Amino acid sequence: VSKQVLEQVLGELQPLCTSEQQFIEKFFQLRQDDSDLQVLEASTRTRSSPIPLASPSSTLIPGIVGLDEPTTQLLSEIFSCLEPELRGFLDVCKRVHPLGCLQVLVALSDSIFEIWGSSSALPSSFLNTVLGNMLLLAKSSFNKYIETSCKEIEEAKVPSKMRGGILPSVSRFEEFVTFSEELVRTARWRGELDKAYLRLASSLFSSINSLSSANLKVNTDMVIMENFHHIHSFLCQKKIHCLDGKKREAKERYSEHMEKYVIKYLGQPLEKLHHFFEGVKARLAQGVKEEEVSFQLAYSKQELRKIIEKYPGKEVRRALETLYRKIHKYLSPEENLLPVVWHVMEQKFMQQYQEFEELIQRCYAGSGIALDFTTEDLLSYFNSITLSN
């Protein structure tokens, strides 16, 4: 809305200011010699403006050239209220919408380029100079907005009651990108926007990576996994070239924390077996020979048989069902990661089973000890749980 209002205002100002300037130059015979026109430096100031005028080398304002002093003085007097009113409008835009500064930035830029490209435009337009000043002011406001947003994202506290799901800072980043992409459709603003995207994304990634388990009532890896998955999906959808590196990083972080999350819960269905064989692996790492492990009291054949008896096939299936319900309870339905996490859990669980079997073969060879369930049984358990939920 701010952009549309400003575009309308500028559209009506342009012919008014142009005709007034033409009249003044003609009536008072203030003719400019093109050879004497010089580009305004950033330090040059008009009488009505404390903001430095734009340089033609700026990527934002094309070829603004200077007016002679009498013309400048007369136009500054006639339009003395123009710049203060535009400044006031910029302040209103900032208050009405968080990204009002970007709306003004785009509208002013488009207007200046349009005026400069117009056949009716004067080679050195007073209006173009004033708008150049406003553009610099709007750009400064936009940079401050990005700087403040980055700081707020980095210092954001996770809501104390939050049990998971997408973080507010992630939603804020997405809203900014979506709004900006719809607003900025011309290539000349791509560079400015890309810089803002990268700064915000870096702050956001840093904030997510630094999440503390003390601030969350659920597993931290799960929250990090879901949020990076959400960001990756969003960036895949938007296809913003400058964020390709962040898209790859999001995928890496998502995969990394999914594995951590799965590993954390992997041992729960076979907890005592898991701890037993972790102890066996520790003894082997300390240099105990494979054939001597079973002679240690805590890892004897009798102890292993006792633990295996606690895990008949039916008990294992029941434990897997409990694990599935627990994962289902805390994962956000919006991300639909349950099938993915459960599939990774199945793969890791099968690897764990094969590791148990291998350790039995290596350290308890000839004992006749075996787990009460097979690989086929485990596949059946996982399939039936998936189909029944």
Coordinates of N, CA and C in Angstrom, one line a residue, residues 272-282 299 304 308 355-357 359-360 364 371:
K272 N 19.0 -52.6 27.7 CA 20.0 -53.4 28.5 C 21.0 -54.1 27.6
L273 N 20.5 -54.6 26.4 CA 21.4 -55.2 25.4 C 22.4 -54.2 24.9
H274 N 21.9 -53.0 24.6 CA 22.7 -51.9 24.1 C 23.8 -51.6 25.1
H275 N 23.5 -51.5 26.4 CA 24.5 -51.1 27.4 C 25.5 -52.3 27.5
F276 N 25.0 -53.5 27.4 CA 25.9 -54.7 27.6 C 27.0 -54.7 26.5
F277 N 26.5 -54.6 25.2 CA 27.4 -54.6 24.1 C 28.3 -53.4 24.0
E278 N 27.8 -52.3 24.5 CA 28.7 -51.1 24.6 C 29.9 -51.4 25.5
G279 N 29.6 -52.1 26.6 CA 30.7 -52.5 27.5 C 31.6 -53.5 26.9
V280 N 31.1 -54.4 26.1 CA 31.9 -55.4 25.4 C 32.9 -54.6 24.4
K281 N 32.3 -53.7 23.7 CA 33.2 -52.9 22.7 C 34.2 -52.1 23.5
A282 N 33.9 -51.6 24.7 CA 34.9 -50.9 25.5 C 36.0 -51.8 25.9
Y299 N 30.5 -59.6 31.8 CA 30.2 -59.9 30.4 C 30.3 -61.4 30.2
L304 N 25.0 -62.6 29.7 CA 24.4 -62.3 28.4 C 23.1 -63.0 28.2
I308 N 19.4 -61.5 27.3 CA 18.7 -61.9 26.1 C 17.3 -62.4 26.4
E355 N 25.4 -55.6 14.4 CA 26.5 -55.4 15.3 C 26.5 -56.4 16.5
F356 N 25.3 -56.5 17.1 CA 25.1 -57.4 18.2 C 25.5 -58.8 17.8
E357 N 24.9 -59.3 16.7 CA 25.2 -60.6 16.2 C 26.7 -60.9 15.9
L359 N 29.2 -59.3 17.4 CA 29.9 -59.4 18.7 C 29.7 -60.7 19.3
I360 N 28.5 -61.3 19.2 CA 28.2 -62.6 19.8 C 29.1 -63.7 19.1
Y364 N 31.6 -64.8 21.8 CA 30.9 -65.9 22.5 C 30.7 -67.1 21.5
L371 N 20.2 -64.2 19.7 CA 19.1 -63.3 20.0 C 17.7 -64.0 19.7

